[in-house]
mmCIF file of C-alpha atoms in Angstrom:
data_model
loop_
_atom_site.group_PDB
_atom_site.id
_atom_site.type_symbol
_atom_site.label_atom_id
_atom_site.label_comp_id
_atom_site.label_asym_id
_atom_site.label_seq_id
_atom_site.Cartn_x
_atom_site.Cartn_y
_atom_site.Cartn_z
ATOM 1 C CA ASN A 1 0.000 0.000 0.000
ATOM 2 C CA ALA A 2 1.188 3.512 -0.779
ATOM 3 C CA GLY A 3 -0.800 4.834 2.204
ATOM 4 C CA VAL A 4 -1.754 8.507 2.015
ATOM 5 C CA THR A 5 -0.111 10.400 -0.840
ATOM 6 C CA GLN A 6 -0.109 14.137 -1.447
ATOM 7 C CA THR A 7 0.942 16.207 -4.432
ATOM 8 C CA PRO A 8 2.666 18.516 -4.937
ATOM 9 C CA LYS A 9 5.277 18.512 -2.166
ATOM 10 C CA PHE A 10 6.009 22.207 -2.630
ATOM 11 C CA GLN A 11 4.115 25.032 -4.310
ATOM 12 C CA VAL A 12 4.556 28.783 -4.646
ATOM 13 C CA LEU A 13 1.543 30.869 -5.652
ATOM 14 C CA LYS A 14 0.874 34.526 -6.213
ATOM 15 C CA THR A 15 -1.977 36.224 -4.372
ATOM 16 C CA GLY A 16 -5.230 35.596 -6.200
ATOM 17 C CA GLN A 17 -4.140 32.437 -7.995
ATOM 18 C CA SER A 18 -6.061 29.226 -7.611
ATOM 19 C CA MET A 19 -4.802 25.695 -7.200
ATOM 20 C CA THR A 20 -5.756 22.232 -6.025
ATOM 21 C CA LEU A 21 -3.837 20.153 -3.529
ATOM 22 C CA GLN A 22 -4.258 16.472 -4.249
ATOM 23 C CA CYS A 23 -4.712 13.745 -1.666
ATOM 24 C CA ALA A 24 -5.243 10.056 -2.295
ATOM 25 C CA GLN A 25 -5.335 6.943 -0.129
ATOM 26 C CA ASP A 26 -5.402 3.287 -1.091
ATOM 27 C CA MET A 27 -6.520 1.845 2.250
ATOM 28 C CA ASN A 28 -10.259 2.085 1.554
ATOM 29 C CA HIS A 29 -10.676 4.550 4.421
ATOM 30 C CA GLU A 30 -14.052 6.198 4.656
ATOM 31 C CA TYR A 31 -12.887 9.213 6.618
ATOM 32 C CA MET A 32 -10.518 11.791 5.134
ATOM 33 C CA SER A 33 -9.515 15.210 6.358
ATOM 34 C CA TRP A 34 -7.316 18.205 5.639
ATOM 35 C CA TYR A 35 -5.252 20.041 8.257
ATOM 36 C CA ARG A 36 -2.997 23.038 8.076
ATOM 37 C CA GLN A 37 0.058 23.294 10.286
ATOM 38 C CA ASP A 38 1.375 26.673 11.372
ATOM 39 C CA PRO A 39 4.208 27.364 13.836
ATOM 40 C CA GLY A 40 3.011 27.457 17.433
ATOM 41 C CA MET A 41 -0.548 26.522 16.484
ATOM 42 C CA GLY A 42 -0.448 22.771 16.033
ATOM 43 C CA LEU A 43 -2.696 21.291 13.384
ATOM 44 C CA ARG A 44 -6.044 22.845 12.609
ATOM 45 C CA LEU A 45 -8.802 21.023 10.787
ATOM 46 C CA ILE A 46 -9.923 22.648 7.519
ATOM 47 C CA HIS A 47 -12.468 20.208 6.063
ATOM 48 C CA TYR A 48 -13.302 16.568 6.445
ATOM 49 C CA SER A 49 -15.324 13.869 4.730
ATOM 50 C CA VAL A 50 -16.992 10.779 6.183
ATOM 51 C CA GLY A 51 -17.489 9.157 2.799
ATOM 52 C CA ALA A 52 -17.899 9.746 -0.915
ATOM 53 C CA GLY A 53 -20.290 12.611 -1.544
ATOM 54 C CA ILE A 54 -20.207 13.870 2.062
ATOM 55 C CA THR A 55 -18.060 16.748 3.293
ATOM 56 C CA ASP A 56 -18.189 19.091 6.256
ATOM 57 C CA GLN A 57 -16.301 22.073 7.603
ATOM 58 C CA GLY A 58 -13.639 21.982 10.263
ATOM 59 C CA GLU A 59 -12.445 24.861 12.391
ATOM 60 C CA VAL A 60 -10.735 26.940 9.648
ATOM 61 C CA PRO A 61 -12.683 26.337 6.399
ATOM 62 C CA ASN A 62 -12.713 29.864 4.946
ATOM 63 C CA GLY A 63 -10.920 30.168 1.624
ATOM 64 C CA TYR A 64 -10.941 26.421 0.953
ATOM 65 C CA ASN A 65 -13.277 24.069 -0.904
ATOM 66 C CA VAL A 66 -13.330 20.287 -0.971
ATOM 67 C CA SER A 67 -15.194 17.536 -2.765
ATOM 68 C CA ARG A 68 -15.246 13.760 -2.401
ATOM 69 C CA SER A 69 -16.360 12.076 -5.582
ATOM 70 C CA THR A 70 -14.541 8.811 -4.820
ATOM 71 C CA THR A 71 -13.436 7.008 -1.670
ATOM 72 C CA GLU A 72 -9.787 7.341 -2.672
ATOM 73 C CA ASP A 73 -9.467 11.045 -3.459
ATOM 74 C CA PHE A 74 -10.052 14.187 -1.411
ATOM 75 C CA PRO A 75 -8.706 17.301 -3.167
ATOM 76 C CA LEU A 76 -8.437 20.672 -1.436
ATOM 77 C CA ARG A 77 -9.042 23.748 -3.579
ATOM 78 C CA LEU A 78 -7.845 27.272 -2.975
ATOM 79 C CA LEU A 79 -9.987 29.506 -5.169
ATOM 80 C CA SER A 80 -8.092 32.766 -4.621
ATOM 81 C CA ALA A 81 -4.903 32.293 -2.647
ATOM 82 C CA ALA A 82 -3.956 34.749 0.090
ATOM 83 C CA PRO A 83 -0.663 35.148 2.004
ATOM 84 C CA SER A 84 -2.501 33.974 5.144
ATOM 85 C CA GLN A 85 -2.811 30.569 3.491
ATOM 86 C CA THR A 86 0.946 30.086 3.512
ATOM 87 C CA SER A 87 1.259 26.901 5.527
ATOM 88 C CA VAL A 88 2.010 23.201 5.452
ATOM 89 C CA TYR A 89 -1.045 21.160 4.537
ATOM 90 C CA PHE A 90 -1.602 17.588 5.668
ATOM 91 C CA CYS A 91 -4.164 15.132 4.459
ATOM 92 C CA ALA A 92 -5.208 12.297 6.767
ATOM 93 C CA SER A 93 -7.449 9.267 6.551
ATOM 94 C CA ARG A 94 -8.804 6.513 8.750
ATOM 95 C CA PHE A 95 -11.459 3.839 8.934
ATOM 96 C CA TRP A 96 -14.833 5.062 10.104
ATOM 97 C CA THR A 97 -14.945 2.373 12.777
ATOM 98 C CA ASP A 98 -11.449 3.178 14.063
ATOM 99 C CA SER A 99 -11.621 6.818 15.015
ATOM 100 C CA ASP A 100 -8.478 6.542 17.093
ATOM 101 C CA THR A 101 -5.742 6.053 14.514
ATOM 102 C CA GLN A 102 -5.276 8.478 11.654
ATOM 103 C CA TYR A 103 -2.780 8.074 8.847
ATOM 104 C CA PHE A 104 -1.159 11.240 7.592
ATOM 105 C CA GLY A 105 0.317 12.100 4.225
ATOM 106 C CA PRO A 106 3.793 13.664 3.900
ATOM 107 C CA GLY A 107 2.432 17.197 3.524
ATOM 108 C CA THR A 108 2.401 20.002 0.964
ATOM 109 C CA ARG A 109 4.358 23.154 1.746
ATOM 110 C CA LEU A 110 2.522 26.118 0.214
ATOM 111 C CA THR A 111 3.845 29.670 -0.019
ATOM 112 C CA VAL A 112 1.589 32.488 -1.200
ATOM 113 C CA LEU A 113 3.434 35.655 -2.197
ATOM 114 C CA ALA B 1 -14.806 22.972 24.622
ATOM 115 C CA GLN B 2 -12.066 20.371 24.417
ATOM 116 C CA SER B 3 -8.473 21.563 24.334
ATOM 117 C CA VAL B 4 -4.928 20.423 24.934
ATOM 118 C CA ALA B 5 -1.900 22.443 25.948
ATOM 119 C CA GLN B 6 1.770 21.647 25.576
ATOM 120 C CA PRO B 7 3.518 24.129 27.847
ATOM 121 C CA GLU B 8 7.014 23.655 26.427
ATOM 122 C CA ASP B 9 8.008 24.726 22.925
ATOM 123 C CA GLN B 10 11.221 22.708 23.162
ATOM 124 C CA VAL B 11 12.675 20.011 25.397
ATOM 125 C CA ASN B 12 16.400 19.273 25.388
ATOM 126 C CA VAL B 13 17.699 15.960 26.695
ATOM 127 C CA ALA B 14 21.037 14.166 26.612
ATOM 128 C CA GLU B 15 21.077 10.764 24.944
ATOM 129 C CA GLY B 16 20.513 7.983 27.463
ATOM 130 C CA ASN B 17 18.645 10.215 29.894
ATOM 131 C CA PRO B 18 14.914 9.897 30.563
ATOM 132 C CA LEU B 19 12.655 12.310 28.735
ATOM 133 C CA THR B 20 9.258 13.813 29.457
ATOM 134 C CA VAL B 21 7.114 15.865 27.100
ATOM 135 C CA LYS B 22 4.221 17.499 28.911
ATOM 136 C CA CYS B 23 0.573 17.716 27.928
ATOM 137 C CA THR B 24 -2.461 18.911 29.843
ATOM 138 C CA TYR B 25 -6.028 18.651 28.665
ATOM 139 C CA SER B 26 -9.438 20.144 29.228
ATOM 140 C CA VAL B 27 -12.481 18.070 28.311
ATOM 141 C CA SER B 28 -16.036 17.566 29.407
ATOM 142 C CA GLY B 29 -16.495 13.897 30.103
ATOM 143 C CA ASN B 30 -13.978 11.117 29.668
ATOM 144 C CA PRO B 31 -10.937 12.092 27.616
ATOM 145 C CA TYR B 32 -9.635 10.253 24.573
ATOM 146 C CA LEU B 33 -5.978 11.271 24.386
ATOM 147 C CA PHE B 34 -3.280 10.701 21.786
ATOM 148 C CA TRP B 35 0.362 11.342 21.038
ATOM 149 C CA TYR B 36 1.683 11.786 17.505
ATOM 150 C CA VAL B 37 5.269 12.315 16.333
ATOM 151 C CA GLN B 38 6.421 14.237 13.276
ATOM 152 C CA TYR B 39 9.899 13.659 11.900
ATOM 153 C CA PRO B 40 11.401 16.356 9.639
ATOM 154 C CA ASN B 41 9.621 16.696 6.293
ATOM 155 C CA ARG B 42 7.213 13.880 7.144
ATOM 156 C CA GLY B 43 3.572 13.570 8.099
ATOM 157 C CA LEU B 44 2.445 12.785 11.621
ATOM 158 C CA GLN B 45 2.721 9.241 12.920
ATOM 159 C CA PHE B 46 0.557 7.743 15.634
ATOM 160 C CA LEU B 47 2.489 6.864 18.821
ATOM 161 C CA LEU B 48 -0.059 5.863 21.421
ATOM 162 C CA LYS B 49 -3.504 6.533 22.816
ATOM 163 C CA TYR B 50 -5.445 6.453 26.069
ATOM 164 C CA ILE B 51 -9.117 5.561 25.937
ATOM 165 C CA THR B 52 -9.749 3.777 29.225
ATOM 166 C CA GLY B 53 -8.081 1.309 31.584
ATOM 167 C CA ASP B 54 -4.508 1.341 32.824
ATOM 168 C CA ASN B 55 -3.157 4.832 33.409
ATOM 169 C CA LEU B 56 0.220 3.905 31.906
ATOM 170 C CA VAL B 57 -0.065 3.441 28.165
ATOM 171 C CA LYS B 58 2.728 1.904 26.120
ATOM 172 C CA GLY B 59 3.270 2.861 22.507
ATOM 173 C CA SER B 60 5.674 2.704 19.601
ATOM 174 C CA TYR B 61 9.465 3.163 19.728
ATOM 175 C CA GLY B 62 9.636 2.576 23.501
ATOM 176 C CA PHE B 63 7.463 5.553 24.398
ATOM 177 C CA GLU B 64 4.829 5.513 27.089
ATOM 178 C CA ALA B 65 2.413 8.046 28.507
ATOM 179 C CA GLU B 66 0.878 8.445 31.936
ATOM 180 C CA PHE B 67 -2.731 9.522 32.271
ATOM 181 C CA ASN B 68 -3.372 11.497 35.452
ATOM 182 C CA LYS B 69 -6.999 12.434 35.908
ATOM 183 C CA SER B 70 -6.523 14.591 38.998
ATOM 184 C CA GLN B 71 -3.874 16.694 37.269
ATOM 185 C CA THR B 72 -5.594 16.485 33.837
ATOM 186 C CA SER B 73 -2.276 15.521 32.314
ATOM 187 C CA PHE B 74 -1.053 13.017 29.751
ATOM 188 C CA HIS B 75 2.738 13.344 29.730
ATOM 189 C CA LEU B 76 4.818 11.424 27.195
ATOM 190 C CA LYS B 77 7.839 9.587 28.605
ATOM 191 C CA LYS B 78 10.745 7.409 27.608
ATOM 192 C CA PRO B 79 13.265 5.900 30.046
ATOM 193 C CA SER B 80 16.298 6.379 27.802
ATOM 194 C CA ALA B 81 16.303 8.929 24.968
ATOM 195 C CA LEU B 82 17.906 8.319 21.576
ATOM 196 C CA VAL B 83 19.229 10.927 19.164
ATOM 197 C CA SER B 84 16.780 9.495 16.614
ATOM 198 C CA ASP B 85 13.887 10.492 18.929
ATOM 199 C CA SER B 86 14.523 14.133 17.984
ATOM 200 C CA ALA B 87 11.286 15.283 16.381
ATOM 201 C CA LEU B 88 8.145 17.347 16.880
ATOM 202 C CA TYR B 89 5.605 15.778 19.237
ATOM 203 C CA PHE B 90 1.901 16.554 19.317
ATOM 204 C CA CYS B 91 -0.613 15.766 22.008
ATOM 205 C CA ALA B 92 -4.223 15.518 20.852
ATOM 206 C CA VAL B 93 -7.691 14.961 22.264
ATOM 207 C CA ARG B 94 -10.685 13.595 20.405
ATOM 208 C CA ASP B 95 -13.392 16.192 19.906
ATOM 209 C CA ILE B 96 -16.553 14.671 21.335
ATOM 210 C CA SER B 97 -18.566 17.895 21.278
ATOM 211 C CA ARG B 98 -20.689 16.844 18.303
ATOM 212 C CA SER B 99 -23.329 14.180 18.423
ATOM 213 C CA SER B 100 -22.016 12.367 15.352
ATOM 214 C CA ASN B 101 -18.883 10.226 15.453
ATOM 215 C CA THR B 102 -16.643 12.524 13.446
ATOM 216 C CA GLY B 103 -13.599 11.584 15.495
ATOM 217 C CA LYS B 104 -12.004 14.964 14.973
ATOM 218 C CA LEU B 105 -8.736 15.472 16.770
ATOM 219 C CA ILE B 106 -7.802 18.695 18.508
ATOM 220 C CA PHE B 107 -4.023 19.106 18.545
ATOM 221 C CA GLY B 108 -1.717 20.924 20.901
ATOM 222 C CA GLN B 109 0.801 23.349 19.486
ATOM 223 C CA GLY B 110 3.600 20.812 19.470
ATOM 224 C CA THR B 111 6.857 20.362 21.398
ATOM 225 C CA THR B 112 10.209 19.989 19.694
ATOM 226 C CA LEU B 113 12.318 17.298 21.335
ATOM 227 C CA GLN B 114 16.057 17.667 20.828
ATOM 228 C CA VAL B 115 18.211 14.759 21.994
ATOM 229 C CA LYS B 116 21.909 15.537 22.002
ATOM 230 C CA PRO B 117 24.605 12.866 21.773
#
């Protein structure tokens, strides 16, 4: 199993540009989520999904959109990037029945100029 | 509201010495507590969890954590630190504020562990 994969690893955007961060998992996990990691703030939940076709907001959803058309993929879209979205983004997944153990991807480091 | 706090930004330990990384929590009801480790340029990895039962929880890589209800703490410990333990450590609590089983985790701000040879 590849586990949780994320692309790209690094990205630089200009303010106002849009982009999609990709996340995929091959473990047949129902639950997937996106976090952002900022110094001194830990990880904060952006959006999550409990299954294909179902998404919900986390604690910092503004400026981000998600969709879940398949079990495997959970892309995160930035419609109009802002410098405040400079961060490291982590995707995570787990089984619905095992809410205790999440598997994290390697992260995407995003810089918005 | 559930929360966790890691009072130390960084912990420095000499190799071979015991280490402790501190975590305190605030929850309504019974806490579900976790420790994750993040090595440089990697995603987080699960170390251990406390749900119920024995207050001393053993996890991966020789780590353990002690749940103390009276002090609302869940400190991470290891009897003998290795240089390879140097990493960023996160304490987390499961968010049980919603009625549905979303299993969201609320993370502390992280503590950098530096083990020197």
